PDB file of C-alpha atoms in Angstrom:
ATOM      1  CA  MET A 262     100.038 115.014 141.343  1.00 36.00           C
ATOM      2  CA  LYS A 263     102.774 117.002 139.618  1.00 36.00           C
ATOM      3  CA  LYS A 264     104.957 115.054 137.230  1.00 36.00           C
ATOM      4  CA  ILE A 265     108.389 114.346 138.536  1.00 35.00           C
ATOM      5  CA  THR A 266     110.617 116.657 136.540  1.00 34.00           C
ATOM      6  CA  ALA A 267     113.709 116.749 138.692  1.00 35.00           C
ATOM      7  CA  LEU A 268     115.347 114.458 141.187  1.00 36.00           C
ATOM      8  CA  LEU A 269     117.341 115.706 144.111  1.00 34.00           C
ATOM      9  CA  PHE A 270     120.380 113.889 145.416  1.00 33.00           C
ATOM     10  CA  LEU A 271     121.544 115.764 148.496  1.00 34.00           C
ATOM     11  CA  THR A 272     125.197 115.446 149.423  1.00 31.00           C
ATOM     12  CA  THR A 273     125.493 118.057 152.166  1.00 31.00           C
ATOM     13  CA  LEU A 274     126.674 116.712 155.491  1.00 31.00           C
ATOM     14  CA  TYR A 275     124.656 117.784 158.513  1.00 33.00           C
ATOM     15  CA  SER A 276     127.611 117.980 160.890  1.00 31.00           C
ATOM     16  CA  THR A 277     125.544 119.876 163.457  1.00 34.00           C
ATOM     17  CA  PHE A 278     123.651 116.665 164.158  1.00 40.00           C
ATOM     18  CA  GLY A 279     126.638 114.366 163.774  1.00 44.00           C
ATOM     19  CA  TYR A 280     124.812 112.283 161.181  1.00 56.00           C
ATOM     20  CA  ALA A 281     125.884 110.933 157.826  1.00 69.00           C
ATOM     21  CA  THR A 282     124.443 112.188 154.551  1.00 80.00           C
ATOM     22  CA  PRO A 283     120.633 111.940 154.559  1.00 88.00           C
ATOM     23  CA  LEU A 284     119.254 109.324 152.180  1.00 90.00           C
ATOM     24  CA  ARG A 285     116.942 110.412 149.393  1.00 92.00           C
ATOM     25  CA  TYR A 286     113.845 108.366 148.693  1.00 96.00           C
ATOM     26  CA  PHE A 287     112.407 107.030 145.463  1.00 97.00           C
ATOM     27  CA  GLY A 288     111.193 109.775 143.156  1.00 94.00           C
ATOM     28  CA  GLN A 289     112.175 112.533 145.543  1.00 95.00           C
ATOM     29  CA  THR A 290     112.000 116.025 144.069  1.00 92.00           C
ATOM     30  CA  ALA A 291     113.553 119.302 145.152  1.00 90.00           C
ATOM     31  CA  GLU A 292     110.228 120.310 146.708  1.00 91.00           C
ATOM     32  CA  ASN A 293     109.820 117.191 148.862  1.00 95.00           C
ATOM     33  CA  TYR A 294     110.630 117.089 152.558  1.00 96.00           C
ATOM     34  CA  GLN A 295     114.121 115.934 153.463  1.00 94.00           C
ATOM     35  CA  SER A 296     114.953 115.002 157.028  1.00 96.00           C
ATOM     36  CA  GLN A 297     118.376 115.784 158.424  1.00 94.00           C
ATOM     37  CA  THR A 298     118.481 112.304 159.945  1.00 96.00           C
ATOM     38  CA  PRO A 299     119.643 109.494 157.620  1.00 96.00           C
ATOM     39  CA  TYR A 300     116.797 107.141 158.470  1.00 97.00           C
ATOM     40  CA  GLY A 301     117.693 103.654 157.294  1.00 97.00           C
ATOM     41  CA  ASN A 302     121.437 104.237 157.485  1.00 97.00           C
ATOM     42  CA  ASN A 303     122.161 105.693 160.920  1.00 96.00           C
ATOM     43  CA  GLU A 304     124.866 103.588 162.532  1.00 89.00           C
ATOM     44  CA  GLN A 305     124.540 105.511 165.794  1.00 92.00           C
ATOM     45  CA  VAL A 306     121.155 103.958 166.524  1.00 96.00           C
ATOM     46  CA  GLY A 307     121.089 100.944 164.191  1.00 97.00           C
ATOM     47  CA  HIS A 308     120.507  97.342 165.308  1.00 98.00           C
ATOM     48  CA  TYR A 309     119.746  93.935 163.824  1.00 98.00           C
ATOM     49  CA  ALA A 310     117.151  91.346 164.810  1.00 98.00           C
ATOM     50  CA  THR A 311     117.201  87.739 163.605  1.00 98.00           C
ATOM     51  CA  ALA A 312     114.019  86.535 161.915  1.00 98.00           C
ATOM     52  CA  ASP A 313     112.757  82.963 162.153  1.00 97.00           C
ATOM     53  CA  ASP A 314     114.454  82.022 158.864  1.00 97.00           C
ATOM     54  CA  GLY A 315     117.746  83.522 160.004  1.00 97.00           C
ATOM     55  CA  ALA A 316     117.448  86.749 158.005  1.00 98.00           C
ATOM     56  CA  LYS A 317     118.929  89.845 159.627  1.00 98.00           C
ATOM     57  CA  ILE A 318     116.333  92.622 159.897  1.00 98.00           C
ATOM     58  CA  TYR A 319     117.695  96.126 160.363  1.00 98.00           C
ATOM     59  CA  TYR A 320     116.000  98.654 162.639  1.00 98.00           C
ATOM     60  CA  GLU A 321     116.684 101.977 164.330  1.00 98.00           C
ATOM     61  CA  ILE A 322     115.317 103.464 167.561  1.00 98.00           C
ATOM     62  CA  TYR A 323     114.754 107.155 168.268  1.00 98.00           C
ATOM     63  CA  GLY A 324     113.302 109.086 171.180  1.00 97.00           C
ATOM     64  CA  LYS A 325     111.638 108.010 174.416  1.00 96.00           C
ATOM     65  CA  GLY A 326     108.112 107.214 175.480  1.00 96.00           C
ATOM     66  CA  SER A 327     105.494 104.707 174.370  1.00 96.00           C
ATOM     67  CA  PRO A 328     106.831 102.515 171.537  1.00 97.00           C
ATOM     68  CA  PHE A 329     105.726 103.448 168.034  1.00 98.00           C
ATOM     69  CA  VAL A 330     106.664 101.389 164.967  1.00 98.00           C
ATOM     70  CA  VAL A 331     107.014 103.074 161.563  1.00 98.00           C
ATOM     71  CA  LEU A 332     106.944 100.943 158.405  1.00 98.00           C
ATOM     72  CA  HIS A 333     107.800 102.159 154.901  1.00 98.00           C
ATOM     73  CA  GLY A 334     106.380 101.156 151.532  1.00 98.00           C
ATOM     74  CA  GLY A 335     107.370  98.129 149.488  1.00 97.00           C
ATOM     75  CA  LEU A 336     109.783  97.480 146.602  1.00 96.00           C
ATOM     76  CA  VAL A 337     110.818 101.118 146.064  1.00 97.00           C
ATOM     77  CA  GLY A 338     110.188 102.072 149.690  1.00 97.00           C
ATOM     78  CA  SER A 339     112.673 103.006 152.385  1.00 97.00           C
ATOM     79  CA  PRO A 340     112.651 104.515 155.887  1.00 98.00           C
ATOM     80  CA  ALA A 341     113.745 107.850 154.379  1.00 97.00           C
ATOM     81  CA  GLU A 342     110.306 108.370 152.842  1.00 98.00           C
ATOM     82  CA  MET A 343     108.798 108.297 156.337  1.00 98.00           C
ATOM     83  CA  GLY A 344     111.201 110.934 157.647  1.00 98.00           C
ATOM     84  CA  GLU A 345     108.685 113.708 158.250  1.00 98.00           C
ATOM     85  CA  PHE A 346     106.540 111.396 160.371  1.00 98.00           C
ATOM     86  CA  MET A 347     109.500 110.196 162.407  1.00 98.00           C
ATOM     87  CA  ASP A 348     110.869 113.685 162.955  1.00 98.00           C
ATOM     88  CA  LYS A 349     107.570 114.594 164.613  1.00 98.00           C
ATOM     89  CA  LEU A 350     106.866 111.319 166.434  1.00 98.00           C
ATOM     90  CA  ARG A 351     110.280 110.967 168.079  1.00 98.00           C
ATOM     91  CA  ALA A 352     109.642 114.085 170.164  1.00 97.00           C
ATOM     92  CA  ASP A 353     107.005 112.218 172.195  1.00 96.00           C
ATOM     93  CA  TYR A 354     107.452 108.506 171.474  1.00 97.00           C
ATOM     94  CA  GLN A 355     110.073 105.814 171.189  1.00 98.00           C
ATOM     95  CA  VAL A 356     110.120 105.377 167.418  1.00 98.00           C
ATOM     96  CA  ILE A 357     111.171 102.028 165.951  1.00 98.00           C
ATOM     97  CA  SER A 358     111.980 102.392 162.260  1.00 98.00           C
ATOM     98  CA  ILE A 359     112.278  99.059 160.443  1.00 98.00           C
ATOM     99  CA  SER A 360     113.774  98.291 157.052  1.00 98.00           C
ATOM    100  CA  THR A 361     111.550  95.394 156.015  1.00 98.00           C
ATOM    101  CA  ARG A 362     113.176  92.291 154.581  1.00 97.00           C
ATOM    102  CA  GLY A 363     114.825  92.866 151.231  1.00 96.00           C
ATOM    103  CA  HIS A 364     114.911  96.638 151.737  1.00 97.00           C
ATOM    104  CA  GLY A 365     117.917  98.731 152.706  1.00 97.00           C
ATOM    105  CA  LYS A 366     120.191  96.981 155.186  1.00 98.00           C
ATOM    106  CA  SER A 367     117.852  94.041 155.821  1.00 98.00           C
ATOM    107  CA  GLN A 368     118.575  90.685 154.230  1.00 97.00           C
ATOM    108  CA  VAL A 369     116.232  89.037 151.733  1.00 96.00           C
ATOM    109  CA  GLY A 370     116.245  85.777 153.672  1.00 96.00           C
ATOM    110  CA  GLN A 371     114.863  82.400 152.619  1.00 95.00           C
ATOM    111  CA  ALA A 372     111.207  82.827 153.576  1.00 96.00           C
ATOM    112  CA  VAL A 373     108.534  84.016 151.158  1.00 95.00           C
ATOM    113  CA  PRO A 374     107.950  87.724 151.957  1.00 96.00           C
ATOM    114  CA  THR A 375     104.274  87.407 152.818  1.00 97.00           C
ATOM    115  CA  TYR A 376     102.632  89.864 155.181  1.00 98.00           C
ATOM    116  CA  ALA A 377     102.436  87.127 157.781  1.00 98.00           C
ATOM    117  CA  GLN A 378     106.220  86.753 157.508  1.00 98.00           C
ATOM    118  CA  LYS A 379     106.792  90.503 157.687  1.00 98.00           C
ATOM    119  CA  ALA A 380     104.595  90.645 160.777  1.00 98.00           C
ATOM    120  CA  ALA A 381     106.722  87.874 162.296  1.00 98.00           C
ATOM    121  CA  ASP A 382     109.837  89.880 161.392  1.00 98.00           C
ATOM    122  CA  LEU A 383     108.360  92.833 163.271  1.00 98.00           C
ATOM    123  CA  GLN A 384     107.742  90.581 166.238  1.00 98.00           C
ATOM    124  CA  ALA A 385     111.414  89.540 166.109  1.00 98.00           C
ATOM    125  CA  VAL A 386     112.459  93.199 166.149  1.00 98.00           C
ATOM    126  CA  LEU A 387     110.301  93.952 169.192  1.00 98.00           C
ATOM    127  CA  LYS A 388     111.784  90.942 170.977  1.00 98.00           C
ATOM    128  CA  ALA A 389     115.334  91.998 170.138  1.00 98.00           C
ATOM    129  CA  ALA A 390     114.602  95.543 171.314  1.00 98.00           C
ATOM    130  CA  GLN A 391     113.079  94.131 174.523  1.00 97.00           C
ATOM    131  CA  ILE A 392     109.783  95.913 173.935  1.00 97.00           C
ATOM    132  CA  THR A 393     107.061  94.054 175.796  1.00 95.00           C
ATOM    133  CA  GLN A 394     104.249  96.626 176.001  1.00 94.00           C
ATOM    134  CA  LYS A 395     101.699  97.268 173.285  1.00 96.00           C
ATOM    135  CA  VAL A 396     102.933  99.317 170.344  1.00 98.00           C
ATOM    136  CA  GLY A 397     101.430 101.865 168.025  1.00 98.00           C
ATOM    137  CA  LEU A 398     102.012 101.241 164.336  1.00 98.00           C
ATOM    138  CA  LEU A 399     102.094 103.577 161.359  1.00 98.00           C
ATOM    139  CA  GLY A 400     102.658 102.050 157.958  1.00 98.00           C
ATOM    140  CA  PHE A 401     102.483 103.205 154.364  1.00 98.00           C
ATOM    141  CA  SER A 402     101.359 100.913 151.536  1.00 98.00           C
ATOM    142  CA  ASP A 403     103.280  97.637 152.059  1.00 98.00           C
ATOM    143  CA  GLY A 404     104.053  98.873 155.571  1.00 98.00           C
ATOM    144  CA  GLY A 405     100.358  99.513 156.138  1.00 98.00           C
ATOM    145  CA  TYR A 406      99.468  95.948 155.195  1.00 98.00           C
ATOM    146  CA  THR A 407     102.253  94.666 157.437  1.00 98.00           C
ATOM    147  CA  ALA A 408     100.909  96.747 160.329  1.00 98.00           C
ATOM    148  CA  LEU A 409      97.366  95.482 159.775  1.00 98.00           C
ATOM    149  CA  THR A 410      98.556  91.878 159.582  1.00 98.00           C
ATOM    150  CA  PHE A 411     100.611  92.307 162.751  1.00 98.00           C
ATOM    151  CA  ALA A 412      97.551  93.686 164.537  1.00 98.00           C
ATOM    152  CA  ALA A 413      95.559  90.618 163.466  1.00 98.00           C
ATOM    153  CA  GLN A 414      98.289  88.120 164.411  1.00 98.00           C
ATOM    154  CA  TYR A 415      99.480  89.777 167.621  1.00 98.00           C
ATOM    155  CA  PRO A 416      96.470  91.542 169.154  1.00 97.00           C
ATOM    156  CA  ASN A 417      98.009  91.548 172.643  1.00 97.00           C
ATOM    157  CA  GLN A 418     100.928  93.616 171.372  1.00 97.00           C
ATOM    158  CA  THR A 419      98.983  96.157 169.303  1.00 97.00           C
ATOM    159  CA  ALA A 420      97.695  99.421 170.776  1.00 97.00           C
ATOM    160  CA  MET A 421      96.572 101.115 167.571  1.00 97.00           C
ATOM    161  CA  VAL A 422      97.238 101.201 163.817  1.00 98.00           C
ATOM    162  CA  ILE A 423      97.468 103.981 161.267  1.00 98.00           C
ATOM    163  CA  ALA A 424      97.577 102.492 157.764  1.00 98.00           C
ATOM    164  CA  ILE A 425      98.136 104.810 154.798  1.00 98.00           C
ATOM    165  CA  GLY A 426      97.313 103.575 151.312  1.00 98.00           C
ATOM    166  CA  ALA A 427      96.130 100.101 152.343  1.00 98.00           C
ATOM    167  CA  GLY A 428      92.719  98.497 151.817  1.00 98.00           C
ATOM    168  CA  GLU A 429      91.105  95.258 150.784  1.00 98.00           C
ATOM    169  CA  TRP A 430      93.425  93.356 148.455  1.00 97.00           C
ATOM    170  CA  LYS A 431      91.841  90.797 146.141  1.00 95.00           C
ATOM    171  CA  LYS A 432      93.999  88.092 144.584  1.00 93.00           C
ATOM    172  CA  GLY A 433      95.544  89.104 141.288  1.00 90.00           C
ATOM    173  CA  PHE A 434      95.182  92.848 141.801  1.00 91.00           C
ATOM    174  CA  ILE A 435      98.091  94.802 140.329  1.00 88.00           C
ATOM    175  CA  GLN A 436      98.717  98.071 142.103  1.00 87.00           C
ATOM    176  CA  GLY A 437      98.921 101.323 140.230  1.00 81.00           C
ATOM    177  CA  GLY A 438      96.197 100.427 137.733  1.00 76.00           C
ATOM    178  CA  MET A 439      98.699  98.621 135.483  1.00 78.00           C
ATOM    179  CA  LYS A 440      97.823  95.635 133.327  1.00 78.00           C
ATOM    180  CA  LYS A 441     101.074  93.846 134.115  1.00 85.00           C
ATOM    181  CA  ARG A 442     103.861  94.270 136.617  1.00 89.00           C
ATOM    182  CA  ALA A 443     106.903  96.327 135.721  1.00 89.00           C
ATOM    183  CA  LYS A 444     110.284  94.620 135.586  1.00 92.00           C
ATOM    184  CA  PHE A 445     113.106  95.747 137.820  1.00 95.00           C
ATOM    185  CA  ALA A 446     115.045  97.332 134.935  1.00 95.00           C
ATOM    186  CA  GLN A 447     112.053  99.565 134.174  1.00 94.00           C
ATOM    187  CA  VAL A 448     111.674 100.662 137.792  1.00 95.00           C
ATOM    188  CA  GLU A 449     115.419 101.149 138.183  1.00 96.00           C
ATOM    189  CA  ALA A 450     115.458 103.482 135.179  1.00 96.00           C
ATOM    190  CA  MET A 451     112.790 105.674 136.802  1.00 95.00           C
ATOM    191  CA  ASP A 452     115.237 106.745 139.533  1.00 96.00           C
ATOM    192  CA  SER A 453     118.725 105.374 138.983  1.00 96.00           C
ATOM    193  CA  ALA A 454     120.265 107.653 141.637  1.00 95.00           C
ATOM    194  CA  TYR A 455     117.990 106.154 144.282  1.00 96.00           C
ATOM    195  CA  TRP A 456     118.920 102.602 143.350  1.00 97.00           C
ATOM    196  CA  GLN A 457     122.631 103.384 143.240  1.00 95.00           C
ATOM    197  CA  ALA A 458     122.421 104.647 146.808  1.00 95.00           C
ATOM    198  CA  GLN A 459     120.316 101.695 147.924  1.00 96.00           C
ATOM    199  CA  GLN A 460     122.675  99.158 146.369  1.00 96.00           C
ATOM    200  CA  LYS A 461     125.434 100.481 148.628  1.00 95.00           C
ATOM    201  CA  LEU A 462     123.253  99.713 151.660  1.00 96.00           C
ATOM    202  CA  ARG A 463     121.945  96.323 150.667  1.00 97.00           C
ATOM    203  CA  PRO A 464     123.838  93.362 152.170  1.00 97.00           C
ATOM    204  CA  GLU A 465     123.184  91.305 149.020  1.00 94.00           C
ATOM    205  CA  PRO A 466     123.066  93.781 146.112  1.00 96.00           C
ATOM    206  CA  GLN A 467     123.519  91.036 143.552  1.00 96.00           C
ATOM    207  CA  LYS A 468     120.096  89.664 144.523  1.00 94.00           C
ATOM    208  CA  THR A 469     118.129  92.864 143.979  1.00 96.00           C
ATOM    209  CA  ALA A 470     116.580  92.052 140.587  1.00 95.00           C
ATOM    210  CA  GLN A 471     115.753  88.499 141.693  1.00 95.00           C
ATOM    211  CA  TRP A 472     114.242  89.799 144.951  1.00 96.00           C
ATOM    212  CA  PHE A 473     112.137  92.305 143.035  1.00 96.00           C
ATOM    213  CA  THR A 474     110.701  89.543 140.839  1.00 95.00           C
ATOM    214  CA  GLN A 475     110.030  87.197 143.758  1.00 94.00           C
ATOM    215  CA  ALA A 476     108.339  89.956 145.731  1.00 95.00           C
ATOM    216  CA  ASN A 477     105.999  90.677 142.823  1.00 95.00           C
ATOM    217  CA  GLN A 478     105.224  86.978 142.455  1.00 94.00           C
ATOM    218  CA  ASN A 479     104.201  86.988 146.097  1.00 95.00           C
ATOM    219  CA  TYR A 480     101.984  90.021 145.511  1.00 95.00           C
ATOM    220  CA  ASP A 481     100.181  88.100 142.756  1.00 93.00           C
ATOM    221  CA  ASN A 482      99.055  85.612 145.405  1.00 94.00           C
ATOM    222  CA  THR A 483      98.348  88.122 148.153  1.00 96.00           C
ATOM    223  CA  VAL A 484      94.891  88.428 149.690  1.00 97.00           C
ATOM    224  CA  VAL A 485      94.039  90.858 152.486  1.00 98.00           C
ATOM    225  CA  SER A 486      90.379  90.528 153.394  1.00 97.00           C
ATOM    226  CA  GLN A 487      87.877  89.902 156.163  1.00 97.00           C
ATOM    227  CA  GLU A 488      90.122  87.173 157.540  1.00 97.00           C
ATOM    228  CA  THR A 489      92.623  89.877 158.466  1.00 98.00           C
ATOM    229  CA  PHE A 490      90.467  92.933 159.130  1.00 98.00           C
ATOM    230  CA  GLY A 491      87.920  91.075 161.236  1.00 97.00           C
ATOM    231  CA  LYS A 492      90.581  89.900 163.707  1.00 97.00           C
ATOM    232  CA  ILE A 493      91.941  93.338 164.513  1.00 98.00           C
ATOM    233  CA  GLN A 494      90.841  94.375 167.989  1.00 96.00           C
ATOM    234  CA  ALA A 495      92.784  97.642 168.185  1.00 97.00           C
ATOM    235  CA  PRO A 496      91.520 100.947 166.792  1.00 97.00           C
ATOM    236  CA  VAL A 497      92.592 101.500 163.176  1.00 98.00           C
ATOM    237  CA  LEU A 498      92.766 104.706 161.181  1.00 98.00           C
ATOM    238  CA  LEU A 499      92.818 104.191 157.418  1.00 98.00           C
ATOM    239  CA  VAL A 500      94.203 107.159 155.479  1.00 98.00           C
ATOM    240  CA  VAL A 501      93.892 107.246 151.703  1.00 98.00           C
ATOM    241  CA  GLY A 502      94.484 109.732 148.930  1.00 98.00           C
ATOM    242  CA  GLU A 503      91.363 110.365 146.900  1.00 98.00           C
ATOM    243  CA  ASP A 504      93.229 109.540 143.681  1.00 97.00           C
ATOM    244  CA  ASP A 505      95.138 106.507 144.978  1.00 98.00           C
ATOM    245  CA  THR A 506      95.494 103.844 142.264  1.00 96.00           C
ATOM    246  CA  ASN A 507      97.529 101.440 144.412  1.00 96.00           C
ATOM    247  CA  ALA A 508      94.842 101.234 147.087  1.00 97.00           C
ATOM    248  CA  PRO A 509      91.754 102.561 145.292  1.00 97.00           C
ATOM    249  CA  LEU A 510      89.212 104.389 147.415  1.00 97.00           C
ATOM    250  CA  ASP A 511      86.631 101.625 147.036  1.00 98.00           C
ATOM    251  CA  SER A 512      89.070  99.042 148.416  1.00 98.00           C
ATOM    252  CA  VAL A 513      89.838 101.203 151.444  1.00 98.00           C
ATOM    253  CA  LEU A 514      86.127 101.787 152.078  1.00 98.00           C
ATOM    254  CA  ALA A 515      85.609  98.014 151.952  1.00 98.00           C
ATOM    255  CA  ALA A 516      88.381  97.496 154.531  1.00 98.00           C
ATOM    256  CA  TYR A 517      86.925 100.227 156.740  1.00 98.00           C
ATOM    257  CA  LYS A 518      83.590  98.410 156.845  1.00 98.00           C
ATOM    258  CA  MET A 519      85.308  95.171 157.902  1.00 98.00           C
ATOM    259  CA  LEU A 520      87.181  96.683 160.849  1.00 98.00           C
ATOM    260  CA  PRO A 521      85.626  96.324 164.314  1.00 97.00           C
ATOM    261  CA  GLN A 522      87.135  99.687 165.352  1.00 97.00           C
ATOM    262  CA  GLY A 523      87.795 101.500 162.117  1.00 97.00           C
ATOM    263  CA  ASP A 524      88.122 105.175 161.270  1.00 98.00           C
ATOM    264  CA  LEU A 525      88.640 106.667 157.834  1.00 98.00           C
ATOM    265  CA  ALA A 526      90.277 109.801 156.449  1.00 98.00           C
ATOM    266  CA  VAL A 527      90.270 110.650 152.733  1.00 98.00           C
ATOM    267  CA  ILE A 528      92.776 113.299 151.639  1.00 98.00           C
ATOM    268  CA  PRO A 529      91.379 115.154 148.597  1.00 98.00           C
ATOM    269  CA  ASN A 530      93.221 115.356 145.291  1.00 98.00           C
ATOM    270  CA  THR A 531      96.210 113.279 146.376  1.00 98.00           C
ATOM    271  CA  PRO A 532      97.741 110.031 145.041  1.00 97.00           C
ATOM    272  CA  HIS A 533      99.051 106.914 146.755  1.00 97.00           C
ATOM    273  CA  ALA A 534     101.820 108.748 148.615  1.00 97.00           C
ATOM    274  CA  THR A 535      99.270 111.182 149.999  1.00 98.00           C
ATOM    275  CA  PHE A 536     101.538 112.266 152.861  1.00 98.00           C
ATOM    276  CA  ILE A 537     104.251 113.348 150.426  1.00 97.00           C
ATOM    277  CA  ALA A 538     101.749 115.293 148.351  1.00 97.00           C
ATOM    278  CA  ASN A 539     100.049 116.949 151.352  1.00 98.00           C
ATOM    279  CA  PHE A 540     101.695 116.144 154.670  1.00 98.00           C
ATOM    280  CA  PRO A 541      99.903 118.876 156.660  1.00 98.00           C
ATOM    281  CA  ALA A 542      96.507 117.395 155.774  1.00 98.00           C
ATOM    282  CA  VAL A 543      97.624 113.866 156.677  1.00 98.00           C
ATOM    283  CA  TRP A 544      99.248 114.967 159.932  1.00 98.00           C
ATOM    284  CA  ALA A 545      96.069 116.866 160.851  1.00 98.00           C
ATOM    285  CA  VAL A 546      94.175 113.563 161.012  1.00 98.00           C
ATOM    286  CA  VAL A 547      97.067 111.444 162.343  1.00 98.00           C
ATOM    287  CA  LYS A 548      98.068 113.631 165.279  1.00 97.00           C
ATOM    288  CA  PRO A 549      94.736 113.514 167.162  1.00 96.00           C
ATOM    289  CA  TYR A 550      94.571 109.759 166.607  1.00 96.00           C
ATOM    290  CA  LEU A 551      97.762 109.328 168.592  1.00 96.00           C
ATOM    291  CA  THR A 552      95.762 109.881 171.778  1.00 90.00           C
ATOM    292  CA  ARG A 553      94.608 106.281 171.334  1.00 83.00           C
ATOM    293  CA  LEU A 554      98.160 105.227 172.104  1.00 82.00           C
ATOM    294  CA  ASP A 555      98.558 107.691 174.954  1.00 75.00           C
ATOM    295  CA  LYS A 556      95.566 106.146 176.732  1.00 72.00           C
ATOM    296  CA  GLN A 557      97.087 102.636 176.762  1.00 66.00           C
TER     297      GLN A 557
END
């Protein structure tokens, strides 16, 4: 993956579409895809659902058709990073884009941000949006684990899952091949423009550093194993970059073997954010898989 040498902060208004300034995503470069829709900050289609602990979870709905949930990555993730997927999916599906708790316009809440809790948050969104049929789910990294957990907890509401950069997670594993977790100040310094924009969205910006620490403490106790994968009845496509250090190839292969209806796609020479590095290759395996949803 090319080193990030320049960060792009777009300020052009896309008045043709009547939208606000598009949001950049963490580590975005001048070469990366930028949607004209401000996913994660579009008041025209934005809504809130109330989670079981009272937290307000922000979501947006685009398009018409079978419901399709899109979930972004964790900690530094945002709906904007999933823009290229949503721009394509909304032409044929009703896309539900969720800012998971603690991200963007969603509150941190009082509950521990486990994947079981995030799956329950997703359930609250579907209830608020009055979506009763089975949904397709596409999630990246943290969003992939949330999608997989939702499929295990709510099998009657899951049509199919596409999980990118998510595999077996053994307790104590630190993503990215690091020996210890980075502190918020270190991550903030990697892309200060991104965090400045995000702080303007967050309903509780003063809690960001504390939230970041608590989220990492939860990750230290996270386990995603046979108990989750074995319960998933819906078809699942696992997509992984060959050089992924957050969800190493071996961990994704292990998850694939645990899934009752699993399929696997490995994208050569790409890192964790494989779809940012080579979207055409990822879309080439995702698009045909969507027929699983169409047949519901």
